[in-house]
mmCIF file of C-alpha atoms and ligand atoms in Angstrom:
data_model
loop_
_atom_site.group_PDB
_atom_site.id
_atom_site.type_symbol
_atom_site.label_atom_id
_atom_site.label_comp_id
_atom_site.label_asym_id
_atom_site.label_seq_id
_atom_site.Cartn_x
_atom_site.Cartn_y
_atom_site.Cartn_z
ATOM 1 C CA MET Y 295 0.000 0.000 0.000
ATOM 2 C CA ASN Y 296 2.694 2.432 1.140
ATOM 3 C CA ARG Y 297 4.822 1.516 -1.777
ATOM 4 C CA THR Y 298 2.047 2.228 -4.307
ATOM 5 C CA VAL Y 299 1.544 5.652 -2.788
ATOM 6 C CA ILE Y 300 5.226 6.449 -2.987
ATOM 7 C CA LEU Y 301 5.477 5.078 -6.503
ATOM 8 C CA SER Y 302 2.518 7.054 -7.753
ATOM 9 C CA LEU Y 303 3.875 10.154 -6.038
ATOM 10 C CA LEU Y 304 7.150 9.648 -7.869
ATOM 11 C CA ALA Y 305 5.268 9.137 -11.105
ATOM 12 C CA VAL Y 306 3.372 12.385 -10.599
ATOM 13 C CA LEU Y 307 6.592 14.216 -9.806
ATOM 14 C CA PHE Y 308 8.205 12.803 -12.899
ATOM 15 C CA VAL Y 309 5.326 13.835 -15.122
ATOM 16 C CA GLY Y 310 5.450 17.286 -13.543
ATOM 17 C CA PHE Y 311 9.148 17.468 -14.229
ATOM 18 C CA LEU Y 312 8.613 16.438 -17.852
ATOM 19 C CA ILE Y 313 5.890 19.032 -18.421
ATOM 20 C CA ASN Y 314 8.033 21.754 -16.900
ATOM 21 C CA TRP Y 315 11.080 20.746 -18.826
ATOM 22 C CA ILE Y 316 9.308 20.603 -22.172
ATOM 23 C CA TYR Y 317 7.601 23.903 -21.465
ATOM 24 C CA SER Y 318 10.824 25.731 -20.646
ATOM 25 C CA TRP Y 319 12.578 24.131 -23.570
ATOM 26 C CA GLU Y 320 9.901 25.421 -25.914
ATOM 27 C CA GLN Y 321 10.060 28.844 -24.323
ATOM 28 C CA GLY Y 322 13.776 28.843 -24.956
ATOM 29 C CA LEU Y 323 13.155 28.322 -28.652
ATOM 30 C CA GLU Y 324 11.220 31.561 -28.937
ATOM 31 C CA GLU Y 325 12.941 34.268 -30.883
ATOM 32 C CA ALA Y 326 14.279 37.290 -29.097
ATOM 33 C CA TYR Y 327 11.407 39.642 -28.682
ATOM 34 C CA ILE Y 328 10.961 42.327 -31.271
ATOM 35 C CA PRO Y 329 7.701 44.192 -31.019
ATOM 36 C CA ILE Y 330 5.563 43.869 -34.070
ATOM 37 C CA THR Y 331 3.114 42.151 -36.110
ATOM 38 C CA ASP Y 332 0.005 40.330 -36.937
ATOM 39 C CA ASP Y 333 -0.624 37.926 -39.724
ATOM 40 C CA THR Y 334 -1.041 40.322 -42.608
ATOM 41 C CA GLU Y 335 0.967 39.809 -45.756
ATOM 42 C CA LEU Y 336 2.729 43.141 -45.521
ATOM 43 C CA PRO Y 337 5.411 43.661 -42.928
ATOM 44 C CA ILE Y 338 4.169 46.390 -40.643
ATOM 45 C CA ILE Y 339 6.478 49.295 -39.958
ATOM 46 C CA PRO Y 340 7.363 48.778 -36.323
ATOM 47 C CA SER Y 341 9.127 52.036 -35.891
ATOM 48 C CA GLU Y 342 6.235 54.259 -34.966
ATOM 49 C CA LYS Y 343 3.380 51.943 -34.198
ATOM 50 C CA ALA Y 344 3.201 53.098 -30.610
ATOM 51 C CA VAL Y 345 2.330 56.626 -31.684
ATOM 52 C CA PHE Y 346 -0.840 55.278 -33.218
ATOM 53 C CA GLU Y 347 -1.552 53.151 -30.161
ATOM 54 C CA ARG Y 348 -1.257 56.183 -27.941
ATOM 55 C CA SER Y 349 -2.803 58.709 -30.294
ATOM 56 C CA GLU Y 350 -5.690 59.288 -27.868
ATOM 57 C CA HIS Y 351 -3.183 61.188 -25.714
ATOM 58 C CA ALA Y 352 -1.983 63.426 -28.537
ATOM 59 C CA PHE Y 353 -4.486 66.181 -27.872
ATOM 60 C CA ASP Y 354 -3.781 66.010 -24.139
ATOM 61 C CA TYR Y 355 -0.156 66.773 -24.905
ATOM 62 C CA LEU Y 356 -1.194 69.662 -27.105
ATOM 63 C CA ASN Y 357 -3.331 71.200 -24.371
ATOM 64 C CA MET Y 358 -1.014 70.642 -21.395
ATOM 65 C CA PRO Y 359 0.383 73.824 -19.880
ATOM 66 C CA VAL Y 360 4.169 74.071 -19.754
ATOM 67 C CA ASP Y 361 5.592 73.656 -16.238
ATOM 68 C CA GLU Y 362 8.795 75.665 -16.565
ATOM 69 C CA GLU Y 363 10.012 74.802 -13.061
ATOM 70 C CA HIS Y 364 10.398 71.143 -13.885
ATOM 71 C CA GLN Y 365 11.628 70.888 -17.455
ATOM 72 C CA ARG Y 366 14.169 68.295 -18.456
ATOM 73 C CA VAL Y 367 17.044 69.510 -20.617
ATOM 74 C CA LEU Y 368 19.099 67.785 -23.299
ATOM 75 C CA ASP Y 369 22.358 67.984 -21.312
ATOM 76 C CA THR Y 370 21.108 65.841 -18.440
ATOM 77 C CA TYR Y 371 19.391 63.574 -20.935
ATOM 78 C CA TYR Y 372 22.728 62.778 -22.640
ATOM 79 C CA ASP Y 373 24.574 62.711 -19.324
ATOM 80 C CA ASN Y 374 22.539 59.726 -18.262
ATOM 81 C CA ARG Y 375 23.491 57.650 -21.313
ATOM 82 C CA ALA Y 376 26.802 55.914 -22.041
ATOM 83 C CA TYR Y 377 26.421 57.025 -25.672
ATOM 84 C CA PRO Y 378 23.564 58.376 -27.781
ATOM 85 C CA GLY Y 379 20.970 55.626 -28.073
ATOM 86 C CA ALA Y 380 22.225 53.644 -25.058
ATOM 87 C CA PRO Y 381 19.682 52.743 -22.390
ATOM 88 C CA PRO Y 382 19.693 55.450 -19.719
ATOM 89 C CA SER Y 383 20.547 54.369 -16.195
ATOM 90 C CA ILE Y 384 17.920 54.668 -13.479
ATOM 91 C CA PRO Y 385 18.665 57.993 -11.776
ATOM 92 C CA HIS Y 386 16.408 57.382 -8.777
ATOM 93 C CA PRO Y 387 16.277 54.829 -5.940
ATOM 94 C CA VAL Y 388 14.327 51.670 -6.690
ATOM 95 C CA LYS Y 389 12.742 49.965 -3.707
ATOM 96 C CA GLU Y 390 12.484 46.517 -5.192
ATOM 97 C CA LYS Y 391 15.992 45.147 -5.421
ATOM 98 C CA LEU Y 392 14.965 41.849 -6.955
ATOM 99 C CA GLY Y 393 12.774 41.398 -9.974
ATOM 100 C CA MET Y 394 13.016 42.885 -13.429
ATOM 101 C CA GLY Y 395 10.785 45.898 -12.960
ATOM 102 C CA GLY Y 396 7.727 45.392 -15.133
ATOM 103 C CA ASN Y 397 4.532 46.788 -13.693
ATOM 104 C CA ILE Y 398 6.323 48.455 -10.814
ATOM 105 C CA CYS Y 399 8.167 50.692 -13.236
ATOM 106 C CA LEU Y 400 5.168 51.090 -15.506
ATOM 107 C CA GLN Y 401 3.142 52.619 -12.656
ATOM 108 C CA CYS Y 402 5.106 55.774 -13.317
ATOM 109 C CA HIS Y 403 6.586 55.251 -16.754
ATOM 110 C CA GLN Y 404 3.595 54.051 -18.753
ATOM 111 C CA ASN Y 405 1.760 57.362 -18.801
ATOM 112 C CA GLY Y 406 4.134 59.675 -16.957
ATOM 113 C CA GLY Y 407 2.979 62.340 -14.524
ATOM 114 C CA PHE Y 408 4.504 64.377 -11.730
ATOM 115 C CA VAL Y 409 6.242 62.408 -8.984
ATOM 116 C CA GLU Y 410 6.386 64.408 -5.780
ATOM 117 C CA LYS Y 411 9.190 62.485 -4.091
ATOM 118 C CA PHE Y 412 11.576 62.845 -7.046
ATOM 119 C CA ASN Y 413 10.346 66.375 -7.777
ATOM 120 C CA ALA Y 414 10.197 65.583 -11.500
ATOM 121 C CA TYR Y 415 7.916 64.351 -14.242
ATOM 122 C CA ALA Y 416 8.393 60.698 -15.094
ATOM 123 C CA PRO Y 417 9.454 60.275 -18.705
ATOM 124 C CA VAL Y 418 7.081 58.022 -20.644
ATOM 125 C CA THR Y 419 8.759 54.849 -21.847
ATOM 126 C CA PRO Y 420 8.764 54.392 -25.607
ATOM 127 C CA HIS Y 421 8.579 50.612 -25.131
ATOM 128 C CA PRO Y 422 6.034 49.638 -22.442
ATOM 129 C CA ASP Y 423 5.772 46.137 -23.912
ATOM 130 C CA MET Y 424 9.370 45.310 -22.966
ATOM 131 C CA ILE Y 425 8.632 44.492 -19.396
ATOM 132 C CA ASN Y 426 12.032 43.251 -18.242
ATOM 133 C CA CYS Y 427 13.188 46.786 -17.616
ATOM 134 C CA LYS Y 428 16.276 45.932 -15.609
ATOM 135 C CA GLN Y 429 17.610 43.786 -18.404
ATOM 136 C CA CYS Y 430 18.676 47.085 -19.943
ATOM 137 C CA HIS Y 431 18.242 49.797 -17.322
ATOM 138 C CA VAL Y 432 20.347 49.625 -14.196
ATOM 139 C CA GLU Y 433 20.503 51.753 -11.105
ATOM 140 C CA GLN Y 434 23.271 54.243 -10.618
ATOM 141 C CA ARG Y 435 25.278 52.843 -7.724
ATOM 142 C CA THR Y 436 27.837 55.559 -7.455
ATOM 143 C CA GLN Y 437 28.676 58.921 -8.904
ATOM 144 C CA SER Y 438 32.281 58.875 -7.759
ATOM 145 C CA LYS Y 439 33.909 55.434 -7.692
ATOM 146 C CA PHE Y 440 34.630 54.984 -11.384
ATOM 147 C CA VAL Y 441 37.755 56.504 -12.860
ATOM 148 C CA ASP Y 442 37.634 58.104 -16.294
ATOM 149 C CA THR Y 443 38.494 55.913 -19.237
ATOM 150 C CA GLU Y 444 39.375 56.481 -22.852
ATOM 151 C CA PHE Y 445 35.890 55.415 -23.906
ATOM 152 C CA TYR Y 446 34.902 57.496 -26.880
ATOM 153 C CA LYS Y 447 31.350 58.711 -26.605
ATOM 154 C CA LYS Y 448 29.997 59.259 -30.077
ATOM 155 C CA PRO Y 449 28.652 62.802 -30.265
ATOM 156 C CA ALA Y 450 24.892 63.055 -30.487
ATOM 157 C CA PRO Y 451 23.287 64.364 -33.658
ATOM 158 C CA ALA Y 452 22.600 68.079 -33.465
ATOM 159 C CA VAL Y 453 19.097 69.419 -32.971
ATOM 160 C CA GLY Y 454 17.626 72.247 -35.018
ATOM 161 C CA VAL Y 455 19.882 71.819 -38.044
ATOM 162 C CA ASN Y 456 18.054 69.009 -39.762
ATOM 163 C CA ASN Y 457 15.773 70.973 -42.070
ATOM 164 C CA ALA Y 458 16.609 71.096 -45.769
ATOM 165 C CA LEU Y 459 14.933 74.500 -46.037
ATOM 166 C CA PRO Y 460 13.675 76.887 -43.403
ATOM 167 C CA GLY Y 461 10.253 75.600 -42.376
ATOM 168 C CA SER Y 462 10.579 72.174 -43.975
ATOM 169 C CA PRO Y 463 10.195 69.145 -41.722
ATOM 170 C CA PRO Y 464 13.560 68.119 -40.245
ATOM 171 C CA VAL Y 465 14.876 64.652 -41.019
ATOM 172 C CA ILE Y 466 14.977 62.244 -38.086
ATOM 173 C CA PRO Y 467 18.638 62.258 -37.075
ATOM 174 C CA HIS Y 468 18.463 59.083 -34.981
ATOM 175 C CA GLN Y 469 17.697 55.400 -35.330
ATOM 176 C CA LEU Y 470 14.135 54.241 -34.913
ATOM 177 C CA GLN Y 471 14.681 50.968 -33.120
ATOM 178 C CA MET Y 472 13.341 51.091 -29.530
ATOM 179 C CA ARG Y 473 11.836 54.471 -30.355
ATOM 180 C CA GLU Y 474 8.414 53.430 -31.569
ATOM 181 C CA ASN Y 475 6.588 56.028 -29.548
ATOM 182 C CA CYS Y 476 7.792 59.335 -30.934
ATOM 183 C CA LEU Y 477 5.550 61.193 -28.504
ATOM 184 C CA SER Y 478 7.260 59.772 -25.424
ATOM 185 C CA CYS Y 479 10.456 61.735 -26.039
ATOM 186 C CA HIS Y 480 9.088 64.620 -28.042
ATOM 187 C CA ALA Y 481 5.895 65.628 -26.243
ATOM 188 C CA GLY Y 482 4.536 66.021 -22.740
ATOM 189 C CA PRO Y 483 6.033 67.344 -19.511
ATOM 190 C CA GLY Y 484 8.414 64.379 -19.055
ATOM 191 C CA ALA Y 485 10.094 65.057 -22.395
ATOM 192 C CA VAL Y 486 13.240 67.114 -22.864
ATOM 193 C CA LYS Y 487 12.382 70.721 -23.629
ATOM 194 C CA GLU Y 488 14.735 71.075 -26.614
ATOM 195 C CA LEU Y 489 12.909 68.182 -28.270
ATOM 196 C CA TRP Y 490 9.403 69.534 -27.922
ATOM 197 C CA PHE Y 491 7.395 70.240 -31.020
ATOM 198 C CA ASP Y 492 4.041 71.849 -31.490
ATOM 199 C CA HIS Y 493 2.088 69.254 -33.479
ATOM 200 C CA PRO Y 494 1.659 66.060 -31.419
ATOM 201 C CA GLN Y 495 -1.785 65.680 -32.967
ATOM 202 C CA ARG Y 496 -0.331 64.905 -36.429
ATOM 203 C CA ILE Y 497 0.276 61.335 -35.485
ATOM 204 C CA ASN Y 498 1.505 60.039 -38.821
ATOM 205 C CA CYS Y 499 4.994 61.361 -38.145
ATOM 206 C CA ARG Y 500 6.814 59.704 -40.968
ATOM 207 C CA GLN Y 501 4.461 61.084 -43.542
ATOM 208 C CA CYS Y 502 6.600 64.218 -43.220
ATOM 209 C CA HIS Y 503 9.733 63.219 -41.307
ATOM 210 C CA VAL Y 504 12.068 60.746 -42.936
ATOM 211 C CA PRO Y 505 15.036 59.126 -41.237
ATOM 212 C CA LYS Y 506 18.425 60.504 -42.147
ATOM 213 C CA GLU Y 507 19.924 57.761 -44.261
ATOM 214 C CA ALA Y 508 23.471 58.155 -42.971
ATOM 215 C CA GLU Y 509 22.294 57.318 -39.453
ATOM 216 C CA LEU Y 510 20.575 54.158 -40.595
ATOM 217 C CA GLU Y 511 23.166 52.889 -43.043
ATOM 218 C CA HIS Y 512 24.582 50.232 -40.780
ATOM 219 C CA VAL Y 513 21.556 49.536 -38.682
ATOM 220 C CA GLN Y 514 18.362 48.317 -40.221
ATOM 221 C CA SER Y 515 15.129 48.236 -38.322
ATOM 222 C CA PHE Y 516 14.202 44.755 -37.326
ATOM 223 C CA VAL Y 517 11.031 43.355 -38.758
ATOM 224 C CA ARG Y 518 9.605 40.302 -37.118
ATOM 225 C CA TYR Y 519 7.491 38.455 -39.606
ATOM 226 C CA SER Y 520 4.814 36.263 -38.224
ATOM 227 C CA LYS Y 521 5.836 32.625 -38.002
ATOM 228 C CA GLN Y 522 3.484 31.693 -40.773
ATOM 229 C CA ILE Y 523 5.210 33.951 -43.288
ATOM 230 C CA VAL Y 524 8.663 32.770 -42.268
ATOM 231 C CA ASP Y 525 7.625 29.144 -42.697
ATOM 232 C CA GLU Y 526 6.335 29.634 -46.223
HETATM 233 C C1 HEC V 899 7.342 56.595 -8.240
HETATM 234 C C2 HEC V 899 7.454 56.708 -9.694
HETATM 235 C C3 HEC V 899 8.586 55.946 -10.388
HETATM 236 C C4 HEC V 899 8.822 54.588 -10.343
HETATM 237 C C5 HEC V 899 8.068 53.503 -9.571
HETATM 238 C C6 HEC V 899 9.940 54.354 -11.235
HETATM 239 N N1 HEC V 899 10.375 55.549 -11.795
HETATM 240 FE FE1 HEC V 899 11.882 55.806 -13.138
HETATM 241 N N2 HEC V 899 11.661 57.829 -13.064
HETATM 242 C C7 HEC V 899 10.698 58.493 -12.335
HETATM 243 C C8 HEC V 899 10.914 59.936 -12.461
HETATM 244 C C9 HEC V 899 10.066 61.036 -11.829
HETATM 245 C C10 HEC V 899 12.051 60.108 -13.295
HETATM 246 C C11 HEC V 899 12.705 61.415 -13.724
HETATM 247 C C12 HEC V 899 13.808 61.694 -12.759
HETATM 248 C C13 HEC V 899 14.499 62.988 -13.034
HETATM 249 O O1 HEC V 899 14.345 63.553 -14.112
HETATM 250 O O2 HEC V 899 15.217 63.418 -12.125
HETATM 251 C C14 HEC V 899 12.493 58.762 -13.664
HETATM 252 C C15 HEC V 899 13.586 58.500 -14.471
HETATM 253 C C16 HEC V 899 13.913 57.223 -14.956
HETATM 254 C C17 HEC V 899 14.897 56.941 -15.985
HETATM 255 C C18 HEC V 899 15.790 57.952 -16.702
HETATM 256 C C19 HEC V 899 15.202 58.342 -18.045
HETATM 257 C C20 HEC V 899 16.113 59.232 -18.805
HETATM 258 O O3 HEC V 899 15.737 59.554 -19.935
HETATM 259 O O4 HEC V 899 17.176 59.612 -18.349
HETATM 260 C C21 HEC V 899 14.938 55.588 -16.149
HETATM 261 C C22 HEC V 899 15.801 54.789 -17.095
HETATM 262 C C23 HEC V 899 13.960 55.020 -15.233
HETATM 263 N N3 HEC V 899 13.355 56.033 -14.514
HETATM 264 C C24 HEC V 899 13.699 53.673 -15.116
HETATM 265 C C25 HEC V 899 12.884 53.100 -14.141
HETATM 266 C C26 HEC V 899 12.767 51.666 -13.899
HETATM 267 C C27 HEC V 899 13.501 50.588 -14.675
HETATM 268 C C28 HEC V 899 11.897 51.508 -12.865
HETATM 269 C C29 HEC V 899 11.458 50.197 -12.184
HETATM 270 C C30 HEC V 899 12.537 49.413 -11.579
HETATM 271 C C31 HEC V 899 11.432 52.836 -12.470
HETATM 272 N N4 HEC V 899 12.078 53.777 -13.250
HETATM 273 C C32 HEC V 899 10.486 53.094 -11.473
HETATM 274 C C33 HEC V 899 9.669 57.907 -11.594
HETATM 275 C C34 HEC V 899 9.572 56.554 -11.291
HETATM 276 C C1 HEC V 900 15.909 45.683 -24.525
HETATM 277 C C2 HEC V 900 16.389 46.767 -23.694
HETATM 278 C C3 HEC V 900 15.362 47.617 -22.942
HETATM 279 C C4 HEC V 900 14.330 47.196 -22.122
HETATM 280 C C5 HEC V 900 13.931 45.776 -21.768
HETATM 281 C C6 HEC V 900 13.705 48.396 -21.612
HETATM 282 N N1 HEC V 900 14.340 49.508 -22.121
HETATM 283 FE FE1 HEC V 900 13.892 51.453 -21.724
HETATM 284 N N2 HEC V 900 15.294 52.082 -23.086
HETATM 285 C C7 HEC V 900 16.159 51.247 -23.769
HETATM 286 C C8 HEC V 900 16.978 52.058 -24.650
HETATM 287 C C9 HEC V 900 18.065 51.529 -25.592
HETATM 288 C C10 HEC V 900 16.570 53.401 -24.458
HETATM 289 C C11 HEC V 900 17.158 54.632 -25.131
HETATM 290 C C12 HEC V 900 16.452 54.868 -26.429
HETATM 291 C C13 HEC V 900 17.229 55.862 -27.180
HETATM 292 O O1 HEC V 900 17.673 56.873 -26.614
HETATM 293 O O2 HEC V 900 17.387 55.612 -28.365
HETATM 294 C C14 HEC V 900 15.521 53.386 -23.458
HETATM 295 C C15 HEC V 900 14.867 54.521 -22.996
HETATM 296 C C16 HEC V 900 13.987 54.530 -21.907
HETATM 297 C C17 HEC V 900 13.452 55.712 -21.273
HETATM 298 C C18 HEC V 900 13.775 57.152 -21.654
HETATM 299 C C19 HEC V 900 12.672 57.865 -22.379
HETATM 300 C C20 HEC V 900 12.962 59.349 -22.420
HETATM 301 O O3 HEC V 900 12.030 60.136 -22.597
HETATM 302 O O4 HEC V 900 14.099 59.747 -22.259
HETATM 303 C C21 HEC V 900 12.659 55.293 -20.238
HETATM 304 C C22 HEC V 900 11.894 56.162 -19.260
HETATM 305 C C23 HEC V 900 12.658 53.846 -20.258
HETATM 306 N N3 HEC V 900 13.478 53.403 -21.286
HETATM 307 C C24 HEC V 900 11.960 53.048 -19.359
HETATM 308 C C25 HEC V 900 11.849 51.657 -19.461
HETATM 309 C C26 HEC V 900 10.961 50.864 -18.630
HETATM 310 C C27 HEC V 900 10.068 51.408 -17.526
HETATM 311 C C28 HEC V 900 11.123 49.565 -19.028
HETATM 312 C C29 HEC V 900 10.358 48.344 -18.540
HETATM 313 C C30 HEC V 900 8.896 48.438 -18.573
HETATM 314 C C31 HEC V 900 12.130 49.546 -20.093
HETATM 315 N N4 HEC V 900 12.530 50.843 -20.334
HETATM 316 C C32 HEC V 900 12.611 48.407 -20.739
HETATM 317 C C33 HEC V 900 16.251 49.880 -23.642
HETATM 318 C C34 HEC V 900 15.357 49.073 -22.942
HETATM 319 C C1 HEC V 901 14.091 57.734 -26.802
HETATM 320 C C2 HEC V 901 13.645 59.067 -27.110
HETATM 321 C C3 HEC V 901 13.211 59.396 -28.537
HETATM 322 C C4 HEC V 901 12.227 58.817 -29.272
HETATM 323 C C5 HEC V 901 11.298 57.675 -28.856
HETATM 324 C C6 HEC V 901 12.172 59.517 -30.536
HETATM 325 N N1 HEC V 901 13.102 60.520 -30.550
HETATM 326 FE FE1 HEC V 901 13.378 61.905 -32.039
HETATM 327 N N2 HEC V 901 14.920 62.735 -30.992
HETATM 328 C C7 HEC V 901 15.389 62.286 -29.760
HETATM 329 C C8 HEC V 901 16.605 63.003 -29.423
HETATM 330 C C9 HEC V 901 17.429 62.797 -28.159
HETATM 331 C C10 HEC V 901 16.861 63.913 -30.492
HETATM 332 C C11 HEC V 901 18.024 64.903 -30.610
HETATM 333 C C12 HEC V 901 19.085 64.369 -31.517
HETATM 334 C C13 HEC V 901 19.624 63.036 -31.045
HETATM 335 O O1 HEC V 901 20.236 62.961 -29.988
HETATM 336 O O2 HEC V 901 19.384 62.037 -31.766
HETATM 337 C C14 HEC V 901 15.782 63.717 -31.458
HETATM 338 C C15 HEC V 901 15.660 64.428 -32.644
HETATM 339 C C16 HEC V 901 14.593 64.300 -33.543
HETATM 340 C C17 HEC V 901 14.333 65.165 -34.685
HETATM 341 C C18 HEC V 901 15.173 66.369 -35.106
HETATM 342 C C19 HEC V 901 14.683 67.607 -34.395
HETATM 343 C C20 HEC V 901 15.405 68.842 -34.792
HETATM 344 O O3 HEC V 901 14.913 69.926 -34.405
HETATM 345 O O4 HEC V 901 16.441 68.778 -35.460
HETATM 346 C C21 HEC V 901 13.200 64.705 -35.307
HETATM 347 C C22 HEC V 901 12.530 65.272 -36.543
HETATM 348 C C23 HEC V 901 12.762 63.532 -34.561
HETATM 349 N N3 HEC V 901 13.621 63.323 -33.485
HETATM 350 C C24 HEC V 901 11.643 62.771 -34.893
HETATM 351 C C25 HEC V 901 11.262 61.619 -34.230
HETATM 352 C C26 HEC V 901 10.230 60.709 -34.695
HETATM 353 C C27 HEC V 901 9.384 60.911 -35.942
HETATM 354 C C28 HEC V 901 10.159 59.689 -33.791
HETATM 355 C C29 HEC V 901 9.269 58.436 -33.832
HETATM 356 C C30 HEC V 901 9.518 57.564 -34.990
HETATM 357 C C31 HEC V 901 11.126 59.963 -32.733
HETATM 358 N N4 HEC V 901 11.795 61.122 -33.061
HETATM 359 C C32 HEC V 901 11.303 59.191 -31.576
HETATM 360 C C33 HEC V 901 14.796 61.324 -28.950
HETATM 361 C C34 HEC V 901 13.769 60.471 -29.348
HETATM 362 C C1 HEC V 902 2.132 67.233 -42.009
HETATM 363 C C2 HEC V 902 3.561 67.101 -41.842
HETATM 364 C C3 HEC V 902 4.086 66.730 -40.454
HETATM 365 C C4 HEC V 902 3.736 65.677 -39.645
HETATM 366 C C5 HEC V 902 2.686 64.601 -39.902
HETATM 367 C C6 HEC V 902 4.582 65.762 -38.493
HETATM 368 N N1 HEC V 902 5.430 66.836 -38.592
HETATM 369 FE FE1 HEC V 902 6.931 67.357 -37.287
HETATM 370 N N2 HEC V 902 7.374 69.004 -38.414
HETATM 371 C C7 HEC V 902 6.773 69.337 -39.614
HETATM 372 C C8 HEC V 902 7.340 70.592 -40.104
HETATM 373 C C9 HEC V 902 6.950 71.300 -41.381
HETATM 374 C C10 HEC V 902 8.310 70.990 -39.136
HETATM 375 C C11 HEC V 902 9.196 72.226 -39.149
HETATM 376 C C12 HEC V 902 8.497 73.351 -38.440
HETATM 377 C C13 HEC V 902 9.333 74.618 -38.493
HETATM 378 O O1 HEC V 902 10.533 74.554 -38.745
HETATM 379 O O2 HEC V 902 8.743 75.654 -38.244
HETATM 380 C C14 HEC V 902 8.312 69.971 -38.098
HETATM 381 C C15 HEC V 902 9.136 70.015 -36.969
HETATM 382 C C16 HEC V 902 9.261 68.946 -36.073
HETATM 383 C C17 HEC V 902 10.258 68.873 -35.005
HETATM 384 C C18 HEC V 902 11.344 69.883 -34.696
HETATM 385 C C19 HEC V 902 10.897 70.840 -33.627
HETATM 386 C C20 HEC V 902 10.056 71.928 -34.157
HETATM 387 O O3 HEC V 902 8.964 72.171 -33.591
HETATM 388 O O4 HEC V 902 10.457 72.585 -35.150
HETATM 389 C C21 HEC V 902 10.037 67.686 -34.346
HETATM 390 C C22 HEC V 902 10.821 67.143 -33.142
HETATM 391 C C23 HEC V 902 8.917 67.031 -34.984
HETATM 392 N N3 HEC V 902 8.456 67.838 -36.026
HETATM 393 C C24 HEC V 902 8.414 65.807 -34.590
HETATM 394 C C25 HEC V 902 7.254 65.221 -35.133
HETATM 395 C C26 HEC V 902 6.639 64.024 -34.599
HETATM 396 C C27 HEC V 902 7.169 63.219 -33.410
HETATM 397 C C28 HEC V 902 5.532 63.783 -35.367
HETATM 398 C C29 HEC V 902 4.475 62.680 -35.158
HETATM 399 C C30 HEC V 902 3.783 62.713 -33.862
HETATM 400 C C31 HEC V 902 5.472 64.805 -36.397
HETATM 401 N N4 HEC V 902 6.520 65.677 -36.198
HETATM 402 C C32 HEC V 902 4.522 64.875 -37.413
HETATM 403 C C33 HEC V 902 5.815 68.599 -40.267
HETATM 404 C C34 HEC V 902 5.163 67.469 -39.784
#
């Protein structure tokens, strides 16, 4: 009797182990995550889809008063990045030491808003679907311990010099990968003031703004085709 119980317990454990193992193995086969797509024939342009998703906020941005006391500036924006386009470090304390962030970070970074205890507006993340925040963003541990190195920080593209003619739409001087929500960096109180523009309601940005080819020469936007299309 006892032996049957133990044996069936072992059997259950073994089946459990198998299910778990197969499940994680299959998960491991999944491609690295690149946000995009449904099953249409045409590859969808990933690089600004989030603007359309968040277009309901466009008019809010347009009507928000400017809070001059708490504007972010381009200098601190670049200061917080190892090089232009690198993930910024987390400039504020994070209570949860374990875990990857996810919803905890999104409480403030999904829609932004003023955060009393940091005395600043939270910048809206351009990629709310990438929930493992700390995979790329890490806390600043120290301001003083590291010694300077020879690391060459590529200069950032200049702002305000990208128009072919006075009044024509400037080209986009940066890559588009990880920047699907143009509004998150260019509109709203959490955005850097030098990057603000006055037409967040024209949500089809790339109808008028084209990427500067030189910036994109070596880096192509990823397109993740649906599995079905890849298989064909
Ligand atoms: C209580 C609200 C709040 C929470 C929770 C929060 N943040 Fe922030 N975060 C802010 C505010 C406000 C700023 C702007 C700070 C400043 O400008 O001084 C900020 C700034 C940042 C920046 C710098 C952005 C830049 O462009 O330089 C990063 C990166 C960041 N947070 C990541 C995270 C991550 C990752 C988490 C979760 C582990 C998180 N934050 C949780 C409010 C929050
Ligand atoms: C795969 C890496 C990766 C993951 C995961 C990721 N980020 Fe980012 N994040 C980046 C990079 C790279 C940038 C800088 C984009 C740029 O400047 O081109 C960035 C920029 C930001 C900014 C700055 C926006 C601004 O206005 O300056 C915030 C805020 C931010 N991320 C928050 C988050 C939060 C919150 C999460 C989790 C929900 C997250 N990120 C997950 C790579 C990542
Ligand atoms: C992660 C933040 C971020 C996102 C998202 C982002 N940008 Fe930018 N943008 C910048 C920064 C920073 C600059 C200043 C130059 C630089 O450092 O690349 C800039 C510069 C520009 C300029 C040139 C402005 C001028 O006056 O010269 C245009 C146009 C532009 N961006 C359009 C877009 C469009 C369109 C999108 C969406 C496809 C977008 N940006 C998404 C951060 C961002
Ligand atoms: C109908 C065409 C059109 C659309 C759509 C459009 N823009 Fe513009 N944009 C312009 C023109 C024209 C200028 C130059 C204005 C000037 O120099 O007076 C400009 C300027 C800018 C600038 C430089 C700052 C400034 O105010 O001069 C940024 C940043 C920008 N646009 C971002 C965007 C983003 C992000 C979107 C999508 C949400 C967008 N634009 C949609 C035409 C457009």
